[in-house]
Amino acid sequence: MNISQAADASGLSAKMIRHYEKIGLLQGIHRSASGYRLYSGEDLHRLRFIHQARRLGFSLEQIRELLSLWGDHRRSSREVKALAMQHLEDLDTRIQELQAMRQMISTLADTCHGDDRPDCPILDNLAASSTDKNTS
Amino acid sequence: MNISQAADASGLSAKMIRHYEKIGLLQGIHRSASGYRLYSGEDLHRLRFIHQARRLGFSLEQIRELLSLWGDHRRSSREVKALAMQHLEDLDTRIQELQAMRQMISTLADTCHGDDRPDCPILDNLAASSTDKNTS
DNA sequence: CTTGACCTTACCACGATGGCAAGGTTCAGG
DNA sequence: CCTGAACCTTGCCATCGTGGTAAGGTCAAG
């Protein structure tokens, strides 16, 4: 199986697959006589694992660990769960940051009439917060 | 006012301030005889504006437009609001993506007992979704 | 044999920020 | 006056994950 077929079958791009190999997420990929990468069913399984983990927002470093745990039959589910919980916390943090922004923008946009007049609470706020101290 | 004082007063780092100048968000910054950047009260106002806009998650490109609108007394509040609404949509999209991830991770973590045993629904799911078709 | 569709490697780009290095400036204390 | 610390300058590299592009090799169908 060529790289573009593996890409289609895994949902990744050929570019990503080469990248994952370069950073060590994939190893021992076979090559044809002319140097083409050849993917086995097992390789494909691994690629799909990576794709799904990326869809859940895990970083490539985290995926490296997940793959290692996946391949280790003596691992404890505790380790995997800890990794997932850490990622959950990261997600929560990012969600809350974005929601705080969303809330503020939304409030400002509500008070801006958004017509031909030039006065605008949004710009006023950006400029006014300038004189606050709690601009973190 | 030196750059480190401007940094302290604006909440930005000196590094960021130089960067913002390089990409054109700040112009006409005065220099001392020896080449040190010197910041006026107006410059500081602008820096704080940028800082606040960054805190609300606007990109530097969006901030470039906001600054342009801020300085244009003939602009309509419509333009500003449109920019804010666009950003709001972007935020909503990102929040929803993260929440979908969060939901999935949370569900998987709930079903993982997280003890010394090796079986783990989290890894099973990552591996199993591998055989799904809807792996987008 | 040609053509087009694949493959290879290697480099540059994004966005926003941090870090480091090599060198110049300023100021206070001895 | 000299020295050292604490500033300033520019320039380059790193991050993270992905895309683009170039220059070249390979393969299969016509």
CSV table of C-alpha atoms (C1' of nucleotides) in Angstrom, one decimal:
chain,number,residue,atom,x,y,z
A,1,MET,CA,0.0,0.0,0.0
A,2,ASN,CA,1.4,3.3,-1.1
A,3,ILE,CA,1.4,6.5,1.0
A,4,SER,CA,-1.5,8.1,-0.8
A,5,GLN,CA,-3.6,5.0,-0.3
A,6,ALA,CA,-2.6,4.9,3.3
A,7,ALA,CA,-3.5,8.6,3.5
A,8,ASP,CA,-6.9,8.0,2.0
A,9,ALA,CA,-7.5,5.0,4.2
A,10,SER,CA,-6.4,6.7,7.4
A,11,GLY,CA,-7.8,10.2,6.9
A,12,LEU,CA,-4.4,11.8,7.2
A,13,SER,CA,-2.5,13.5,4.5
A,14,ALA,CA,0.6,12.0,2.9
A,15,LYS,CA,2.5,15.0,4.3
A,16,MET,CA,1.4,14.3,7.8
A,17,ILE,CA,2.3,10.6,7.5
A,18,ARG,CA,5.8,11.4,6.5
A,19,HIS,CA,6.0,13.9,9.3
A,20,TYR,CA,4.9,11.4,11.9
A,21,GLU,CA,7.5,9.0,10.6
A,22,LYS,CA,10.2,11.6,10.8
A,23,ILE,CA,9.4,12.5,14.4
A,24,GLY,CA,9.3,8.8,15.3
A,25,LEU,CA,5.6,8.0,15.7
A,26,LEU,CA,6.0,5.4,13.0
A,27,GLN,CA,8.9,3.1,12.8
A,28,GLY,CA,10.1,0.4,10.5
A,29,ILE,CA,8.0,1.4,7.6
A,30,HIS,CA,8.9,-0.9,4.7
A,31,ARG,CA,10.2,0.5,1.4
A,32,SER,CA,9.9,-0.8,-2.1
A,33,ALA,CA,13.1,-1.4,-4.2
A,34,SER,CA,12.7,2.1,-5.5
A,35,GLY,CA,12.3,3.7,-2.1
A,36,TYR,CA,8.6,4.1,-1.9
A,37,ARG,CA,7.0,3.7,1.5
A,38,LEU,CA,4.8,0.6,1.8
A,39,TYR,CA,2.2,0.3,4.5
A,40,SER,CA,0.9,-2.9,6.1
A,41,GLY,CA,-2.5,-3.4,7.7
A,42,GLU,CA,-0.8,-3.0,11.0
A,43,ASP,CA,0.8,0.3,9.9
A,44,LEU,CA,-2.7,1.4,8.8
A,45,HIS,CA,-4.1,0.6,12.2
A,46,ARG,CA,-1.5,2.7,13.8
A,47,LEU,CA,-2.2,5.6,11.4
A,48,ARG,CA,-5.9,5.5,12.2
A,49,PHE,CA,-5.1,5.4,15.9
A,50,ILE,CA,-3.1,8.6,15.4
A,51,HIS,CA,-5.8,10.2,13.4
A,52,GLN,CA,-8.4,9.5,16.0
A,53,ALA,CA,-6.2,10.8,18.8
A,54,ARG,CA,-5.6,14.0,16.8
A,55,ARG,CA,-9.3,14.4,16.4
A,56,LEU,CA,-9.6,14.3,20.1
A,57,GLY,CA,-7.0,17.0,20.4
A,58,PHE,CA,-4.1,15.1,21.8
A,59,SER,CA,-0.7,16.6,20.9
A,60,LEU,CA,1.8,14.6,18.9
A,61,GLU,CA,3.8,14.2,22.1
A,62,GLN,CA,0.8,12.8,23.9
A,63,ILE,CA,0.1,10.5,21.0
A,64,ARG,CA,3.7,9.3,21.3
A,65,GLU,CA,2.9,8.2,24.8
A,66,LEU,CA,-0.5,6.8,23.9
A,67,LEU,CA,1.1,4.7,21.2
A,68,SER,CA,3.7,3.5,23.7
A,69,LEU,CA,1.0,2.5,26.2
A,70,TRP,CA,-1.1,1.0,23.4
A,71,GLY,CA,1.8,-1.3,22.5
A,72,ASP,CA,2.6,-2.2,26.1
A,73,HIS,CA,0.4,-5.0,27.4
A,74,ARG,CA,1.7,-4.7,30.9
A,75,ARG,CA,0.6,-1.0,31.2
A,76,SER,CA,-2.0,0.0,33.8
A,77,SER,CA,-5.1,1.7,32.7
A,78,ARG,CA,-4.3,4.2,35.3
A,79,GLU,CA,-1.5,5.7,33.2
A,80,VAL,CA,-3.8,6.0,30.2
A,81,LYS,CA,-6.5,7.6,32.2
A,82,ALA,CA,-4.0,10.1,33.8
A,83,LEU,CA,-3.0,11.2,30.3
A,84,ALA,CA,-6.6,11.6,29.3
A,85,MET,CA,-7.4,13.5,32.4
A,86,GLN,CA,-4.5,15.9,31.8
A,87,HIS,CA,-5.8,16.5,28.4
A,88,LEU,CA,-9.3,17.1,29.7
A,89,GLU,CA,-7.9,19.7,32.1
A,90,ASP,CA,-6.1,21.4,29.2
A,91,LEU,CA,-9.2,21.4,27.2
A,92,ASP,CA,-11.2,22.9,30.0
A,93,THR,CA,-8.7,25.7,30.5
A,94,ARG,CA,-8.8,26.6,26.8
A,95,ILE,CA,-12.6,26.4,26.7
A,96,GLN,CA,-12.9,28.7,29.6
A,97,GLU,CA,-10.4,31.2,28.2
A,98,LEU,CA,-12.3,31.2,24.9
A,99,GLN,CA,-15.6,31.5,26.7
A,100,ALA,CA,-14.4,34.5,28.7
A,101,MET,CA,-13.4,36.2,25.4
A,102,ARG,CA,-16.7,35.2,23.8
A,103,GLN,CA,-18.6,36.6,26.7
A,104,MET,CA,-16.8,39.9,26.5
A,105,ILE,CA,-17.0,40.3,22.7
A,106,SER,CA,-20.7,39.4,22.8
A,107,THR,CA,-21.5,42.0,25.4
A,108,LEU,CA,-19.6,44.6,23.5
A,109,ALA,CA,-21.2,43.7,20.2
A,110,ASP,CA,-24.6,43.9,21.8
A,111,THR,CA,-24.1,47.5,22.9
A,112,CYS,CA,-22.7,48.5,19.5
A,113,HIS,CA,-25.5,49.6,17.3
A,114,GLY,CA,-23.6,48.7,14.2
A,115,ASP,CA,-24.9,51.3,11.8
A,116,ASP,CA,-23.4,54.3,9.9
A,117,ARG,CA,-22.6,56.3,13.0
A,118,PRO,CA,-19.0,56.3,14.1
A,119,ASP,CA,-19.3,56.0,17.8
A,120,CYS,CA,-18.6,52.4,18.9
A,121,PRO,CA,-18.5,50.9,22.3
A,122,ILE,CA,-16.3,48.1,21.1
A,123,LEU,CA,-13.4,50.4,20.2
A,124,ASP,CA,-14.2,52.6,23.2
A,125,ASN,CA,-13.7,49.6,25.4
A,126,LEU,CA,-10.5,48.5,23.8
A,127,ALA,CA,-9.2,52.0,24.3
A,128,ALA,CA,-10.7,52.4,27.7
A,129,SER,CA,-9.4,49.2,29.2
A,130,SER,CA,-6.1,50.8,28.3
A,131,THR,CA,-6.3,52.9,31.3
A,132,ASP,CA,-7.3,50.1,33.6
A,133,LYS,CA,-4.8,48.5,35.8
A,134,ASN,CA,-6.2,45.0,35.7
A,135,THR,CA,-5.2,44.5,32.1
A,136,SER,CA,-3.4,41.3,33.3
B,1,MET,CA,9.9,56.2,28.1
B,2,ASN,CA,12.0,53.2,27.3
B,3,ILE,CA,10.8,49.9,25.9
B,4,SER,CA,10.9,48.1,29.2
B,5,GLN,CA,8.9,50.8,30.9
B,6,ALA,CA,6.4,50.7,28.0
B,7,ALA,CA,6.2,47.0,28.4
B,8,ASP,CA,5.5,47.2,32.1
B,9,ALA,CA,2.9,49.9,31.6
B,10,SER,CA,1.1,48.1,28.7
B,11,GLY,CA,1.3,44.6,30.0
B,12,LEU,CA,3.1,43.5,26.9
B,13,SER,CA,6.7,42.1,26.7
B,14,ALA,CA,9.5,44.2,25.1
B,15,LYS,CA,9.8,41.4,22.6
B,16,MET,CA,6.2,41.7,21.5
B,17,ILE,CA,6.4,45.5,21.3
B,18,ARG,CA,9.4,45.3,18.9
B,19,HIS,CA,7.5,42.6,16.9
B,20,TYR,CA,4.4,44.7,16.6
B,21,GLU,CA,6.5,47.6,15.3
B,22,LYS,CA,8.2,45.3,12.8
B,23,ILE,CA,4.9,44.1,11.4
B,24,GLY,CA,3.6,47.6,11.2
B,25,LEU,CA,1.1,47.9,14.1
B,26,LEU,CA,3.2,50.7,15.5
B,27,GLN,CA,4.7,53.4,13.4
B,28,GLY,CA,6.8,56.4,13.8
B,29,ILE,CA,8.2,55.4,17.2
B,30,HIS,CA,10.9,57.9,18.2
B,31,ARG,CA,14.4,57.0,18.9
B,32,SER,CA,17.0,58.5,21.2
B,33,ALA,CA,20.3,59.7,19.8
B,34,SER,CA,21.7,56.2,20.6
B,35,GLY,CA,18.9,54.4,18.9
B,36,TYR,CA,16.8,53.5,21.9
B,37,ARG,CA,13.0,53.4,21.2
B,38,LEU,CA,11.1,56.1,23.1
B,39,TYR,CA,7.4,55.8,23.8
B,40,SER,CA,5.0,58.7,24.2
B,41,GLY,CA,1.7,58.7,26.1
B,42,GLU,CA,-0.1,58.2,22.8
B,43,ASP,CA,2.2,55.3,21.9
B,44,LEU,CA,1.4,53.8,25.3
B,45,HIS,CA,-2.3,54.2,24.6
B,46,ARG,CA,-1.9,52.3,21.4
B,47,LEU,CA,0.0,49.6,23.1
B,48,ARG,CA,-2.7,49.1,25.7
B,49,PHE,CA,-5.3,49.0,22.9
B,50,ILE,CA,-3.3,46.2,21.3
B,51,HIS,CA,-2.9,44.4,24.6
B,52,GLN,CA,-6.6,44.5,25.3
B,53,ALA,CA,-7.5,43.3,21.8
B,54,ARG,CA,-5.1,40.4,22.2
B,55,ARG,CA,-6.7,39.5,25.5
B,56,LEU,CA,-10.0,39.3,23.6
B,57,GLY,CA,-8.4,36.9,21.2
B,58,PHE,CA,-8.2,39.1,18.1
B,59,SER,CA,-5.4,38.2,15.8
B,60,LEU,CA,-2.7,40.7,15.0
B,61,GLU,CA,-4.2,41.1,11.5
B,62,GLN,CA,-7.6,41.9,13.0
B,63,ILE,CA,-5.9,44.3,15.4
B,64,ARG,CA,-4.3,46.0,12.4
B,65,GLU,CA,-7.8,46.6,11.1
B,66,LEU,CA,-9.1,47.6,14.5
B,67,LEU,CA,-6.4,50.1,14.9
B,68,SER,CA,-7.1,51.5,11.5
B,69,LEU,CA,-10.8,51.9,12.4
B,70,TRP,CA,-9.9,53.4,15.7
B,71,GLY,CA,-7.9,56.1,14.0
B,72,ASP,CA,-10.5,56.8,11.4
B,73,HIS,CA,-13.2,59.2,12.7
B,74,ARG,CA,-15.3,58.7,9.6
B,75,ARG,CA,-15.6,54.9,10.1
B,76,SER,CA,-19.0,53.4,10.7
B,77,SER,CA,-19.6,51.4,13.8
B,78,ARG,CA,-21.0,48.8,11.4
B,79,GLU,CA,-17.5,47.9,10.2
B,80,VAL,CA,-16.2,47.5,13.8
B,81,LYS,CA,-19.2,45.4,14.7
B,82,ALA,CA,-18.7,43.2,11.7
B,83,LEU,CA,-15.2,42.5,12.7
B,84,ALA,CA,-16.2,41.7,16.2
B,85,MET,CA,-19.0,39.4,15.0
B,86,GLN,CA,-16.6,37.5,12.8
B,87,HIS,CA,-14.4,37.0,15.7
B,88,LEU,CA,-17.3,35.9,17.8
B,89,GLU,CA,-18.1,33.2,15.2
B,90,ASP,CA,-14.5,32.0,15.1
B,91,LEU,CA,-14.6,31.7,18.9
B,92,ASP,CA,-17.9,29.8,18.8
B,93,THR,CA,-16.4,27.4,16.2
B,94,ARG,CA,-13.3,26.8,18.3
B,95,ILE,CA,-15.3,26.4,21.5
B,96,GLN,CA,-17.6,23.9,19.9
B,97,GLU,CA,-14.7,21.9,18.5
B,98,LEU,CA,-13.1,21.8,21.9
B,99,GLN,CA,-16.3,20.9,23.7
B,100,ALA,CA,-16.8,18.0,21.3
B,101,MET,CA,-13.4,16.8,22.2
B,102,ARG,CA,-14.0,17.4,25.9
B,103,GLN,CA,-17.2,15.5,25.7
B,104,MET,CA,-15.6,12.5,24.1
B,105,ILE,CA,-12.6,12.4,26.4
B,106,SER,CA,-14.8,12.8,29.4
B,107,THR,CA,-17.0,9.9,28.4
B,108,LEU,CA,-14.1,7.7,27.7
B,109,ALA,CA,-12.4,8.6,30.9
B,110,ASP,CA,-15.5,7.8,32.8
B,111,THR,CA,-15.7,4.3,31.5
B,112,CYS,CA,-12.0,3.7,32.2
B,113,HIS,CA,-11.5,2.3,35.7
B,114,GLY,CA,-8.0,3.7,35.9
B,115,ASP,CA,-6.4,1.1,38.1
B,116,ASP,CA,-3.6,-1.5,37.8
B,117,ARG,CA,-5.5,-3.5,35.2
B,118,PRO,CA,-4.4,-3.1,31.6
B,119,ASP,CA,-7.7,-3.1,29.8
B,120,CYS,CA,-8.6,0.4,28.9
B,121,PRO,CA,-11.6,1.8,27.0
B,122,ILE,CA,-9.7,4.9,26.0
B,123,LEU,CA,-7.1,3.0,24.0
B,124,ASP,CA,-9.7,0.6,22.8
B,125,ASN,CA,-11.7,3.5,21.4
B,126,LEU,CA,-8.7,5.1,19.7
B,127,ALA,CA,-7.9,1.8,18.2
B,128,ALA,CA,-11.5,1.0,17.4
B,129,SER,CA,-12.4,4.2,15.7
B,130,SER,CA,-9.7,3.2,13.5
B,131,THR,CA,-12.0,0.9,11.7
B,132,ASP,CA,-14.8,3.4,11.5
B,133,LYS,CA,-15.5,5.2,8.3
B,134,ASN,CA,-16.6,8.5,9.8
B,135,THR,CA,-13.2,9.4,11.0
B,136,SER,CA,-13.6,12.7,9.1
C,1,DC,C1',8.8,6.3,-25.7
C,2,DT,C1',6.0,9.7,-23.9
C,3,DT,C1',2.9,11.4,-20.6
C,4,DG,C1',0.8,11.9,-16.4
C,5,DA,C1',0.3,10.5,-11.8
C,6,DC,C1',2.7,9.0,-8.4
C,7,DC,C1',6.9,9.0,-5.2
C,8,DT,C1',11.3,10.9,-2.8
C,9,DT,C1',13.9,14.7,-0.1
C,10,DA,C1',14.6,19.3,1.4
C,11,DC,C1',13.4,23.7,2.3
C,12,DC,C1',10.2,27.8,3.5
C,13,DA,C1',5.7,29.6,5.4
C,14,DC,C1',2.2,30.5,8.8
C,15,DG,C1',1.1,33.0,14.1
C,16,DA,C1',2.6,34.6,18.2
C,17,DT,C1',5.9,34.3,21.3
C,18,DG,C1',10.3,33.1,23.8
C,19,DG,C1',15.2,32.5,23.9
C,20,DC,C1',19.9,33.5,23.0
C,21,DA,C1',24.0,35.7,21.2
C,22,DA,C1',26.9,39.6,20.2
C,23,DG,C1',27.5,44.1,20.7
C,24,DG,C1',26.4,49.2,22.1
C,25,DT,C1',24.6,52.6,26.0
C,26,DT,C1',23.7,54.5,30.4
C,27,DC,C1',24.3,55.2,35.1
C,28,DA,C1',25.9,54.6,39.8
C,29,DG,C1',29.7,53.6,42.8
C,30,DG,C1',34.4,53.4,43.8
D,1,DC,C1',38.1,58.0,35.1
D,2,DC,C1',36.9,53.1,35.2
D,3,DT,C1',34.1,49.2,35.9
D,4,DG,C1',30.1,46.5,36.3
D,5,DA,C1',25.2,46.0,36.1
D,6,DA,C1',21.3,46.7,33.8
D,7,DC,C1',19.6,48.3,30.1
D,8,DC,C1',19.2,48.7,24.8
D,9,DT,C1',20.0,47.1,19.7
D,10,DT,C1',19.6,43.6,15.8
D,11,DG,C1',19.3,39.0,14.1
D,12,DC,C1',18.7,34.2,14.2
D,13,DC,C1',16.5,29.9,15.9
D,14,DA,C1',12.7,27.2,18.3
D,15,DT,C1',8.0,26.1,19.2
D,16,DC,C1',3.5,23.2,17.0
D,17,DG,C1',1.1,21.0,13.2
D,18,DT,C1',0.3,21.6,8.7
D,19,DG,C1',0.7,23.2,3.9
D,20,DG,C1',3.2,24.5,-0.2
D,21,DT,C1',6.7,24.1,-3.6
D,22,DA,C1',10.8,22.7,-6.1
D,23,DA,C1',13.8,19.3,-8.2
D,24,DG,C1',14.1,14.9,-9.3
D,25,DG,C1',13.1,9.6,-9.6
D,26,DT,C1',9.5,5.8,-10.7
D,27,DC,C1',5.7,3.5,-12.7
D,28,DA,C1',2.0,2.2,-15.7
D,29,DA,C1',-1.0,3.0,-19.5
D,30,DG,C1',-1.3,4.4,-24.2
